[in-house]
Short mmCIF file of C-alpha atoms in Angstrom, two decimals:
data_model
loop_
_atom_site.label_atom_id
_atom_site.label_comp_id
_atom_site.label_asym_id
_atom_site.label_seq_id
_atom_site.Cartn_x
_atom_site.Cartn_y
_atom_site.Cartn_z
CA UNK A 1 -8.54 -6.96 -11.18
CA UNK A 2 -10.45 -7.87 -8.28
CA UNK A 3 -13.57 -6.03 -7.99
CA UNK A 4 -16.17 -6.14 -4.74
CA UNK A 5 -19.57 -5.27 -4.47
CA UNK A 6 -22.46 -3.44 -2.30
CA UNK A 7 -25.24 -3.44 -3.78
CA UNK A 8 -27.02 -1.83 -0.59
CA UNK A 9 -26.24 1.41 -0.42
CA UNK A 10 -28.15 1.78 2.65
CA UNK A 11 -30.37 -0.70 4.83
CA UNK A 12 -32.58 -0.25 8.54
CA UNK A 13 -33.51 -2.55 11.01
CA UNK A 14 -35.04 -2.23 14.33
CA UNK A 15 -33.26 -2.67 17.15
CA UNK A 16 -33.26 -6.53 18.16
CA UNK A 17 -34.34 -8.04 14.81
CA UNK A 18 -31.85 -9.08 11.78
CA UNK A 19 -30.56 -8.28 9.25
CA UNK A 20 -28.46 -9.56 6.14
CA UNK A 21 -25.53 -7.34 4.32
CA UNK A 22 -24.96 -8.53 0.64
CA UNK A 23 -21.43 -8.29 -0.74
CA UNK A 24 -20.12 -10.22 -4.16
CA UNK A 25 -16.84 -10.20 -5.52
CA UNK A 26 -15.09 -11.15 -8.94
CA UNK A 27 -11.99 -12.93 -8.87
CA UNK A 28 -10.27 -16.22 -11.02
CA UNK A 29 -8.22 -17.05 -7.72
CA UNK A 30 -9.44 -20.23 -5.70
CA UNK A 31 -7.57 -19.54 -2.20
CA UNK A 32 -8.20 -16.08 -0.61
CA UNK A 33 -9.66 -14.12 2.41
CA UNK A 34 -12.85 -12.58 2.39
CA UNK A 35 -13.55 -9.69 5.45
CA UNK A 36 -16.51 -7.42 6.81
CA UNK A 37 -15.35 -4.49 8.58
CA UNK A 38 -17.38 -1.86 10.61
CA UNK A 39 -16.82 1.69 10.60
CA UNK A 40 -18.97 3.74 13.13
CA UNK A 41 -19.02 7.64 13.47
CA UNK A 42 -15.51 7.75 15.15
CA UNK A 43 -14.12 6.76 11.97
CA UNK A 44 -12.13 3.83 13.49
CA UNK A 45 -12.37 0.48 11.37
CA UNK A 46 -13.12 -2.12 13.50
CA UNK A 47 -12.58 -5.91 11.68
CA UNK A 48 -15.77 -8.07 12.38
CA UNK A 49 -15.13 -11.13 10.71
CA UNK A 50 -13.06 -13.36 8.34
CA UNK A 51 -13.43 -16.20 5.64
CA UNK A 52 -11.06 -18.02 4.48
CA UNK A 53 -12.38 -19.73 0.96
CA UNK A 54 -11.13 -23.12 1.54
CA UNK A 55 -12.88 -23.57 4.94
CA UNK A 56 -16.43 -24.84 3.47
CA UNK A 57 -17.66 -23.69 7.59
CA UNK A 58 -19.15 -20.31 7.69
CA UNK A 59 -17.64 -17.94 9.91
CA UNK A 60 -19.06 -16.87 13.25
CA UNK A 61 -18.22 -14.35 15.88
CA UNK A 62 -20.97 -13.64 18.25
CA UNK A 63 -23.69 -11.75 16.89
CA UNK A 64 -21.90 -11.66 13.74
CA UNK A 65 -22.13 -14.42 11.21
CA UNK A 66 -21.51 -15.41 7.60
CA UNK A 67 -23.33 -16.53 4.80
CA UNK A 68 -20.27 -17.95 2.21
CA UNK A 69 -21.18 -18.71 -0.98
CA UNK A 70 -17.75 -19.55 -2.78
CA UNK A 71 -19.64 -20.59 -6.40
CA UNK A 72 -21.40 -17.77 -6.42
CA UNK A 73 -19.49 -15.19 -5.25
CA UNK A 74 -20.99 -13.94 -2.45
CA UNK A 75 -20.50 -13.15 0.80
CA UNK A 76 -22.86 -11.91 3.30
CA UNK A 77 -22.66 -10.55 6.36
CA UNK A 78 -25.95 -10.93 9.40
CA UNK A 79 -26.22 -9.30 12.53
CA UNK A 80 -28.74 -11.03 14.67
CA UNK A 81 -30.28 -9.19 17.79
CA UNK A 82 -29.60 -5.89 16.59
CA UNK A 83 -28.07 -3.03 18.38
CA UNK A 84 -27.73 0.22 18.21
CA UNK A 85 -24.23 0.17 18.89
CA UNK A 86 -24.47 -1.57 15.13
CA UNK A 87 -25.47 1.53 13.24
CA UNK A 88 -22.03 2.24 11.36
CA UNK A 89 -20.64 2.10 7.74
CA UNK A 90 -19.98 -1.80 7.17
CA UNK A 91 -17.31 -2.57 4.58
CA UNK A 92 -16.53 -5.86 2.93
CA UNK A 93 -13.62 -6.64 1.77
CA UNK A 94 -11.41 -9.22 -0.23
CA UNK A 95 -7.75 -10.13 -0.44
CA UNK A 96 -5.65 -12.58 -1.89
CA UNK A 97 -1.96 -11.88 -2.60
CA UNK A 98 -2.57 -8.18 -2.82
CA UNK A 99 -3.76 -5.57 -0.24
CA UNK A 100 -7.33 -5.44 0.81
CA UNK A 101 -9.81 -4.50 -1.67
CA UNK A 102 -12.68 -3.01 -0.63
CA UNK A 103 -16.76 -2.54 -1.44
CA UNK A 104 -18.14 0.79 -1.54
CA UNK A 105 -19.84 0.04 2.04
CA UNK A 106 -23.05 -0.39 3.74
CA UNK A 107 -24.63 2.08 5.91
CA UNK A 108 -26.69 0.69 8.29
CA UNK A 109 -29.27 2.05 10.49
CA UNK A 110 -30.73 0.95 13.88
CA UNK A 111 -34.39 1.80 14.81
CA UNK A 112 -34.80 2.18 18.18
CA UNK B 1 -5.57 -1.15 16.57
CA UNK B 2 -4.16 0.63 19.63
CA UNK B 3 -0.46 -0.47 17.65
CA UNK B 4 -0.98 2.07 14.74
CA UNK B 5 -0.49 5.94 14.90
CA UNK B 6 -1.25 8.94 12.52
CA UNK B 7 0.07 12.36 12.78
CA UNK B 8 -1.92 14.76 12.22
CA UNK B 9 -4.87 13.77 13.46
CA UNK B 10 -6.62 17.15 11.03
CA UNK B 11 -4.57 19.47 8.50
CA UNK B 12 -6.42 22.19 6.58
CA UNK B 13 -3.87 23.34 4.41
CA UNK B 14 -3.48 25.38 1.06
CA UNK B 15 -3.68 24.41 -2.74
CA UNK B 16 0.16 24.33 -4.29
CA UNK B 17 1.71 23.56 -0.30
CA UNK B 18 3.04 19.66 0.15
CA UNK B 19 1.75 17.77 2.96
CA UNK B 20 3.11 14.65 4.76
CA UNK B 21 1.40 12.42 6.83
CA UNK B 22 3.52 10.04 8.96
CA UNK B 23 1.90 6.15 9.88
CA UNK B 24 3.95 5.12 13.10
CA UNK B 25 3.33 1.29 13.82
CA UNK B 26 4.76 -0.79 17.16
CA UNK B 27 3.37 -4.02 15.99
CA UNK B 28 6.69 -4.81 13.51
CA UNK B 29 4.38 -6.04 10.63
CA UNK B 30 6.34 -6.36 7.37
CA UNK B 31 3.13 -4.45 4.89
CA UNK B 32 2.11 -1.13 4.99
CA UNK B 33 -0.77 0.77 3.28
CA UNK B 34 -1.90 4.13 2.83
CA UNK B 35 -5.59 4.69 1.77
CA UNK B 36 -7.89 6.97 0.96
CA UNK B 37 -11.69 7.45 1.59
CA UNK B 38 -14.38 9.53 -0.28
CA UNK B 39 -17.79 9.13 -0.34
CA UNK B 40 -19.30 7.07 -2.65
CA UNK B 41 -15.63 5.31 -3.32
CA UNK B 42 -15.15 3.31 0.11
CA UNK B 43 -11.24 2.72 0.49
CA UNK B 44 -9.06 2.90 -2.18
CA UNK B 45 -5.58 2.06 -1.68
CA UNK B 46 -2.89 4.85 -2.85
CA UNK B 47 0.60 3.17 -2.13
CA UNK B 48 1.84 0.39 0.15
CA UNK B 49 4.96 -0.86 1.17
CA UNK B 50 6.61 -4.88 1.68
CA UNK B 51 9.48 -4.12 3.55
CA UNK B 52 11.89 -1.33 4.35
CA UNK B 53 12.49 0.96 0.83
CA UNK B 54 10.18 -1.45 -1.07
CA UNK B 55 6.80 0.07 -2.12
CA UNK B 56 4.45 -0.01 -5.42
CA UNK B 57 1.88 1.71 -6.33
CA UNK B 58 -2.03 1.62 -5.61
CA UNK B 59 -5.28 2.30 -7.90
CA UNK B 60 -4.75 5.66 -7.13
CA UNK B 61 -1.29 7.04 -6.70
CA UNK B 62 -1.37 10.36 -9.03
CA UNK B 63 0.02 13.02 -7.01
CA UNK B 64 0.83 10.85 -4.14
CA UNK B 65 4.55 9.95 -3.07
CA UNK B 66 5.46 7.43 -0.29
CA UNK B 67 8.61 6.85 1.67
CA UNK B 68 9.53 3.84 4.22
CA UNK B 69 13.12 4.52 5.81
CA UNK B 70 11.97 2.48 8.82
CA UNK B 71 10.13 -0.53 9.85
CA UNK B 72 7.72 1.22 11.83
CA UNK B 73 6.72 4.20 9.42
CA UNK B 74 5.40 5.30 6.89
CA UNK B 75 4.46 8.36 5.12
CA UNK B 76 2.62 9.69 2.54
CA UNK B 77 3.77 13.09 1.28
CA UNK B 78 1.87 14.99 -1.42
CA UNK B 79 3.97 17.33 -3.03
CA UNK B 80 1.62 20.16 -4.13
CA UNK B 81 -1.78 19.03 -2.39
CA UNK B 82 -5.01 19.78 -4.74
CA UNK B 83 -8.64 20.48 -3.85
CA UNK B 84 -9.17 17.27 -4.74
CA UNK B 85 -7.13 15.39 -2.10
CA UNK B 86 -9.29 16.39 -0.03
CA UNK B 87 -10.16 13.60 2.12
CA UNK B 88 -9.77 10.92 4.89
CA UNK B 89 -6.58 9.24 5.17
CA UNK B 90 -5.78 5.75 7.01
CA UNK B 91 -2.93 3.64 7.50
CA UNK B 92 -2.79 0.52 7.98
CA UNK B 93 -0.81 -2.57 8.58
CA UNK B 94 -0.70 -6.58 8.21
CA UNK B 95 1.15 -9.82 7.55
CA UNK B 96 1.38 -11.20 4.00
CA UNK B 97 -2.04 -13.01 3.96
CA UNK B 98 -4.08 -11.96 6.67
CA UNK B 99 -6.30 -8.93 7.75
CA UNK B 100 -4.79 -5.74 7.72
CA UNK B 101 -5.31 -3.55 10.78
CA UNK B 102 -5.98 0.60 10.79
CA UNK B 103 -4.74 3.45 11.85
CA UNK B 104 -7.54 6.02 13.44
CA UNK B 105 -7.16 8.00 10.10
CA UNK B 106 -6.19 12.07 9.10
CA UNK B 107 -8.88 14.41 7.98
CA UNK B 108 -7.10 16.38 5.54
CA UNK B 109 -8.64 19.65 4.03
CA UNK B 110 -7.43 21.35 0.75
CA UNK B 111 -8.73 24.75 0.85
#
């Protein structure tokens, strides 16, 4: 079985720098999806990015970019300029022909 | 995903009584999920469905039931709800391949 993981329980940064979220997964599968989501206090999660493994082009949304390292496994998630509207639980997450499986999640903090 | 309700939004209920929650979706997509969050565990997906009357089970379906009768819902019924099902419920929905989108999620309280 597919297995993802966080090995950050918990991470800071102040507001405006960057930071990097690590995330690995195990899997035998070549094609599949690779996600970060974002959960702040209202609970709601909020989809910040997606991979697909056979585009060798990181994935970029904003702020929000990817560091996709399909031989290794990993899959890392950095917020540049950070906000404090970033401080939230940040989940990644893989699927292939199965529903989402998730990490155990992130929580990251923003020093004012 | 302004597409995906749950109902209730909070339940405290009783050890022994069942509970249903009910995932109402406008969006059409064909897969449905029900997860569960704790502390500590992230997400872990109880039951989903593929299409109306077709569901299988998740990593952690003991004590859990599902039903689909309808395109658009879904719900998760536990029959005789235990302290430890205590916790935060979401739907959520997607196509075959693709990100799956959530519902706003049920606090549910087994006293």
């Amino acid at each position: 079985a597919q297995t993802v993981t966080q090995s950050q329980p918990e991470m800071s940064v102040q507001e405006a720098e960057t930071v990097t979220l690590s995330c690995t997964y195990d899997t035998s599968e070549s094609d599949y999806y690779l996600f970060w989501y974002k959960q702040p206090p209202s609970r709601q999660m909020i989809l910040v990015i997606r991979q697909e493994a056979y585009k060798q082009q990181n994935a970029t949304e904003n702020r929000f970019s990817v560091n996709f390292q399909k031989a290794a496994k990993s899959f890392s998630l950095k917020i540049s300029d950070s906000q404090l509207g970033d401080a939230a639980m940040y989940f990644c997450a893989y699927k292939q022909n199965t529903p989402l499986v998730f990490g155990k999640g992130t929580r990251l903090s923003v020093i004012a | 995903d302004a597409g995906i309700t749950q109902s209730p939004r909070h339940k405290v209920t009783e050890t022994g009584t069942p509970v249903t929650l009910r995932c109402h979706q406008t969006e059409n997509h064909r897969y449905m999920y029900w997860y569960r969050q704790d502390p500590g565990h992230g997400l872990r997906l109880i039951h989903y469905s593929y299409g109306v009357k077709d569901t299988d089970k998740g990593e952690v379906s003991d004590g859990y039931s599902v039903s689909r009768s309808k395109t658009e819902d879904f719900l998760l019924t536990l029959e005789s709800a235990t302290s430890s099902q205590t916790s935060v419920y979401f739907c959520a929905c997607g196509g075959g391949y693709n990100e799956q989108f959530f519902g706003p999620g049920t606090r549910l309280t087994v006293l």
